[in-house]
Short mmCIF file of C-alpha atoms and ligand atoms in Angstrom, two decimals:
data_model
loop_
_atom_site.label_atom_id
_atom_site.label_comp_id
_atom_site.label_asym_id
_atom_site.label_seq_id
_atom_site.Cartn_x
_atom_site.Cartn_y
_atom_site.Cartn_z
CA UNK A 1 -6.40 180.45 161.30
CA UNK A 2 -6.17 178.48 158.02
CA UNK A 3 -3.69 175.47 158.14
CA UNK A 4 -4.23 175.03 161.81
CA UNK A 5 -7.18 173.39 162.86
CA UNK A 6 -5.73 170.17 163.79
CA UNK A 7 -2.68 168.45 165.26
CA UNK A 8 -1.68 167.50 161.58
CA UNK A 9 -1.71 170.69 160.84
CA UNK A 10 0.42 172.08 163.50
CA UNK A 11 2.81 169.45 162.80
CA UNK A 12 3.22 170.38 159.12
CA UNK A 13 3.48 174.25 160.22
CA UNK A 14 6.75 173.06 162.59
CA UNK A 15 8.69 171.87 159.86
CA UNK A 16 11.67 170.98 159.92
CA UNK A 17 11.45 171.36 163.66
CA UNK A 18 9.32 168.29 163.40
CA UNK A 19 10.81 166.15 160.30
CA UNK A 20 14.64 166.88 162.38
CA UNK A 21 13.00 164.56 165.41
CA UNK A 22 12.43 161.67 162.70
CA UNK A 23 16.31 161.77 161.10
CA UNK A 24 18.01 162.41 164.35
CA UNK A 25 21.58 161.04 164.62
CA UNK A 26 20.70 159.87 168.26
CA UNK A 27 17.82 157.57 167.31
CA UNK A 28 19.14 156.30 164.08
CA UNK A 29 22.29 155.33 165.91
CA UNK A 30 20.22 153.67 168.24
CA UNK A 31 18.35 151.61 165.71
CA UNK A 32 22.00 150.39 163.37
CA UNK A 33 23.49 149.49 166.90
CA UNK A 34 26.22 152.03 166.75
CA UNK A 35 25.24 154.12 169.43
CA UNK A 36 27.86 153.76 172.31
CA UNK A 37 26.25 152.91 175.41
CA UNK A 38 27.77 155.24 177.52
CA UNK A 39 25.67 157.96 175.67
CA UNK A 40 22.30 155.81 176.39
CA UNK A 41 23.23 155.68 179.59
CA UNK A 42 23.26 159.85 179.81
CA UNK A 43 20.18 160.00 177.47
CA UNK A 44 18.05 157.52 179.98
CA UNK A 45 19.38 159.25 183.26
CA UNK A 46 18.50 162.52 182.46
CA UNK A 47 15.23 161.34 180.62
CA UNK A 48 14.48 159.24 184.53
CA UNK A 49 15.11 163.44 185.41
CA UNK A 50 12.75 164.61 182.90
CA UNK A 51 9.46 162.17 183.17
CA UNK A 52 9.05 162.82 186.74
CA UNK A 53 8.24 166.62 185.98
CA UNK A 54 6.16 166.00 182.66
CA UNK A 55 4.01 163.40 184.64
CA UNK A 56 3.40 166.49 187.05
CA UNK A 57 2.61 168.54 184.37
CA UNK A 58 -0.19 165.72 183.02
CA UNK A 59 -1.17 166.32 186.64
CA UNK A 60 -1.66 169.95 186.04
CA UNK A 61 -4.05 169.66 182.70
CA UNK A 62 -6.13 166.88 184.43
CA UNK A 63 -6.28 169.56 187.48
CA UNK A 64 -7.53 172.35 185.17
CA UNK A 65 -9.95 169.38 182.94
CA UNK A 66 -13.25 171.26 181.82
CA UNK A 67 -15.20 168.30 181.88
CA UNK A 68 -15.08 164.52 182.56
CA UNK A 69 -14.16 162.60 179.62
CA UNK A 70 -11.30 165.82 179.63
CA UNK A 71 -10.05 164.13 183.16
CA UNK A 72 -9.93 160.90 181.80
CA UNK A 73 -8.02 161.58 178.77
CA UNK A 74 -5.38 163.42 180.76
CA UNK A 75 -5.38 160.55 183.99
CA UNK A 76 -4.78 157.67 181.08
CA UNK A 77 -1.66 159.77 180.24
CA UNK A 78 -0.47 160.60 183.10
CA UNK A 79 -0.79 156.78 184.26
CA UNK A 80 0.67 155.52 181.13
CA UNK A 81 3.96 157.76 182.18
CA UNK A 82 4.10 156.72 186.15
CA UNK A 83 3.06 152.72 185.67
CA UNK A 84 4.66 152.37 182.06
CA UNK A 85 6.80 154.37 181.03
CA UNK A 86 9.22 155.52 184.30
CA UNK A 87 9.86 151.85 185.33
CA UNK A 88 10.21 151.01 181.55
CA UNK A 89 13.32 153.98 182.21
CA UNK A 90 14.33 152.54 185.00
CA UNK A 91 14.52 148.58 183.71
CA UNK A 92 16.63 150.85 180.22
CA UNK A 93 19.22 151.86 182.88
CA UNK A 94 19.94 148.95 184.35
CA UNK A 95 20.14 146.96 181.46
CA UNK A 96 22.85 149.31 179.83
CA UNK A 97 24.19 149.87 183.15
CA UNK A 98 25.73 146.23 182.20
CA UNK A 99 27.58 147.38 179.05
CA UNK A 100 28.26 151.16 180.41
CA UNK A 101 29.33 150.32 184.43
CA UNK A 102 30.35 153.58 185.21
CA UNK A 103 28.14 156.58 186.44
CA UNK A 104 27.83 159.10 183.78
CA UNK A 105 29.12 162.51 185.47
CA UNK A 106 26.09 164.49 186.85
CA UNK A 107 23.57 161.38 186.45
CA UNK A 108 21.56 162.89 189.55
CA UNK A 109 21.85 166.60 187.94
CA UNK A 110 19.49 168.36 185.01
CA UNK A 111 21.60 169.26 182.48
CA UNK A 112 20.78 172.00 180.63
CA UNK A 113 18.38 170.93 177.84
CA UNK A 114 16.73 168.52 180.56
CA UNK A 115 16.33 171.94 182.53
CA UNK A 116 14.92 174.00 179.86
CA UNK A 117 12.40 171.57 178.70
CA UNK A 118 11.03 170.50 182.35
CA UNK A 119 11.18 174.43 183.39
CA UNK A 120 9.25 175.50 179.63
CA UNK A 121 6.79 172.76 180.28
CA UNK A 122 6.09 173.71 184.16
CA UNK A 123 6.23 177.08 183.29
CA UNK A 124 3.51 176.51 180.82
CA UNK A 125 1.49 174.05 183.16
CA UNK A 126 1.32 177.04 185.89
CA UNK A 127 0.10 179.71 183.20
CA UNK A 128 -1.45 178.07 180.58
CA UNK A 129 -4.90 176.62 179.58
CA UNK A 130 -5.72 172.77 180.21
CA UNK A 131 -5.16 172.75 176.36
CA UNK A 132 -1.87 174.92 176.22
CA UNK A 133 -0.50 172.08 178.03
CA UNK A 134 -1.89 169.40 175.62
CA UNK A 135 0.06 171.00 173.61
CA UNK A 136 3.16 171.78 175.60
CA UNK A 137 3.17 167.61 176.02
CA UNK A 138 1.64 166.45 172.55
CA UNK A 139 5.48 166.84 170.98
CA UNK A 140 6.85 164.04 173.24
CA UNK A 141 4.79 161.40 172.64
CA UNK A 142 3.62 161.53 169.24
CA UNK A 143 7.53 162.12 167.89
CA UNK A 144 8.66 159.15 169.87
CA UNK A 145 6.18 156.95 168.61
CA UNK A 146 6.96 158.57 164.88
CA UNK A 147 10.67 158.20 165.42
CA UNK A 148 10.24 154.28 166.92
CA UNK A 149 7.84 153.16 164.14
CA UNK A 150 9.69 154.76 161.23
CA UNK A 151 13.17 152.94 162.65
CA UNK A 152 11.93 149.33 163.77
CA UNK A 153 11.74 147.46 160.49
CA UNK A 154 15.36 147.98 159.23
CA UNK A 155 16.57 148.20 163.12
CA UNK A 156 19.57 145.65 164.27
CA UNK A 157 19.48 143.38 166.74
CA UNK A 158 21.13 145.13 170.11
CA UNK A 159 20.34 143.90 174.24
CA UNK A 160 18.82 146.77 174.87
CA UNK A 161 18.23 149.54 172.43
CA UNK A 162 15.68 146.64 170.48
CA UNK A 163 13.44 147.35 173.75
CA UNK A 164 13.35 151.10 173.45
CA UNK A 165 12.26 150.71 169.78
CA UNK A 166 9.88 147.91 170.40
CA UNK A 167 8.43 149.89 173.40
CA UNK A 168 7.64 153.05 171.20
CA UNK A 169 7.00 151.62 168.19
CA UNK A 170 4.46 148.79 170.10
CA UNK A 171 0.10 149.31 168.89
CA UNK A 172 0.03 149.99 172.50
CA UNK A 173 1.99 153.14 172.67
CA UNK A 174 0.16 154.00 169.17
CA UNK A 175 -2.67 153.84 171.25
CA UNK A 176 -1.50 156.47 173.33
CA UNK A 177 -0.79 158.71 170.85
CA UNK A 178 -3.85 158.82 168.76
CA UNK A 179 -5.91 158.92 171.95
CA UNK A 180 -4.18 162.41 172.86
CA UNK A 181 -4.33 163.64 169.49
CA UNK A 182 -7.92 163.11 168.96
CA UNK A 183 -8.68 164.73 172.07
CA UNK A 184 -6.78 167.53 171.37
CA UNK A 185 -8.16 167.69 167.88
CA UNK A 186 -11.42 167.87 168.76
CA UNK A 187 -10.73 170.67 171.52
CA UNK A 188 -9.10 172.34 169.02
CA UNK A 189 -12.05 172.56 167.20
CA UNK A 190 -13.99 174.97 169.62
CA UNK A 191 -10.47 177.53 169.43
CA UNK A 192 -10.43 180.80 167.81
CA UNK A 193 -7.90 181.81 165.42
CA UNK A 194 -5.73 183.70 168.00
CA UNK A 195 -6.16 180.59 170.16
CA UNK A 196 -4.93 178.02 167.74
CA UNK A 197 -1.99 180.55 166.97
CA UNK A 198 -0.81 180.58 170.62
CA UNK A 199 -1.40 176.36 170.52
CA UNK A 200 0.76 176.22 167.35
CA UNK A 201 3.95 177.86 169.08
CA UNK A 202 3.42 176.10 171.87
CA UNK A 203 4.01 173.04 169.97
CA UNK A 204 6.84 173.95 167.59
CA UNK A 205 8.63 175.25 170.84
CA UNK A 206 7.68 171.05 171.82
CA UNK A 207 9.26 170.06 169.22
CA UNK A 208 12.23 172.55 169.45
CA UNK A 209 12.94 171.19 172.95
CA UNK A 210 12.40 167.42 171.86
CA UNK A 211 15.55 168.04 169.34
CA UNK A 212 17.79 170.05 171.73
CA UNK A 213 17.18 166.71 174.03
CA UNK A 214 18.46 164.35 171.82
CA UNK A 215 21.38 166.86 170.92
CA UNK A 216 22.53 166.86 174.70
CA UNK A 217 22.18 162.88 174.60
CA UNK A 218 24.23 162.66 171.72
CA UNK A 219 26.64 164.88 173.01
CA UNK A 220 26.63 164.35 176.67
CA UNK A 221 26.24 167.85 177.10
CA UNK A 222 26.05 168.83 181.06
CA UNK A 223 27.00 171.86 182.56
CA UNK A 224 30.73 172.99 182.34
CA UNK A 225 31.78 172.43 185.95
CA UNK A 226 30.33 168.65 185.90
CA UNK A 227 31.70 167.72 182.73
CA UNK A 228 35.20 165.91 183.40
C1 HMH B 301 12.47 163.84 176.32
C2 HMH B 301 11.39 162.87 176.11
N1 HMH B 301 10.44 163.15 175.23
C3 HMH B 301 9.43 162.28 175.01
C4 HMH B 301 9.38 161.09 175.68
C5 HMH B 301 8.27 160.13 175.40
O1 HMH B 301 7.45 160.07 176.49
C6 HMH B 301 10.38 160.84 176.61
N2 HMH B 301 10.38 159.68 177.29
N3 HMH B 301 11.37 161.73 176.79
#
């Protein structure tokens, strides 16, 4: 299929799907300091929710590798996530856990775009190919690291929402990014039309459920009967 031979590609095909990630109202708040901390407190806590089950679904597409250098690329990420990127979470909540003391209701609960996402990318993982998933999880990483860099220069100072930005906007998390995306590039190479089709929904519905994330965090959403 013309247009969608590479991960560029598929990112200019989600449109404003994709370009909604880089303008959000969660992370801009984030980088002019106005974001109040008890909503970064719900964002990390449900994100501490959410890595768990996309480092299982890493698991999953290093499982299902064709080939070596396949099993490496997919290991890297998965131990970037479980050595980096959870305790990186985990140091984020107790930092703002200093400016927001108070347990956010539900902290220990999915909430309902945390659900979706972790359930569409699980469901994916136990149905789809080793590159289906590459590009159920290609979304997450690449838009933070869009989202971080594009924010960081005109950022203010803050205790701890500098650190997030820093963190995704940082060579090494580039690193990351254009690691997976060359990798999945040049699997995408060997795809058929239909094939690269499929791969293209699969990452516009990434980036779909990237936005309705930072929605919830913005809004706190949870279900009705936790909500105070
Ligand atoms: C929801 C979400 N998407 C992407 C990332 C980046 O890994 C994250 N930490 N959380």
């Amino acid at each position: 299929m013309r247009g969608l031979g590479s991960s560029h590609e598929m990112r200019d095909a989600a449109g404003v799907a994709w370009t909604a990630l880089l303008t959000h109202g969660f992370p801009v708040a984030l980088a002019d300091a106005t974001l109040p901390p008890e909503r970064f407190r719900f964002y990390v806590s449900q994100n501490l929710l959410y890595l768990p089950e996309y480092a299982r679904v890493i698991a999953f597409a290093a499982a299902r590798s064709a080939d070596g250098a396949e099993l490496a690329e997919h290991t890297e990420s998965l131990v970037n996530i479980v050595a980096t990127e959870l305790p990186q979470n985990r140091r984020l909540l107790d930092a703002i856990s200093q400016l927001a003391p108070t347990a956010m209701p539900g902290e220990g609960v999915k909430a309902p775009a945390t659900l979706a996402y972790t359930s569409w990318l699980l469901s994916t993982a136990a149905t789809g190919t080793s590159l289906d998933i590459a590009a159920a999880i290609l979304p997450c990483a690449w838009s933070y690291g869009e989202i971080a860099r594009g924010l960081v220069g005109g950022a203010a100072e803050h205790p701890v929402y500098t650190e997030w930005l820093r963190f995704f906007a940082s060579d090494e998390y580039d690193a990351v990014v254009v690691r997976q995306r060359a990798a999945f590039d040049a699997a995408l190479a060997t795809q058929d039309d239909d094939a690269r089709a499929r791969l293209a929904d699969i990452f516009l519905m990434g980036c779909r459920l990237e936005r309705s994330f930072w929605d919830q965090g913005l809004a706190m959403q949870h279900w009705d009967d936790v909500a105070a």
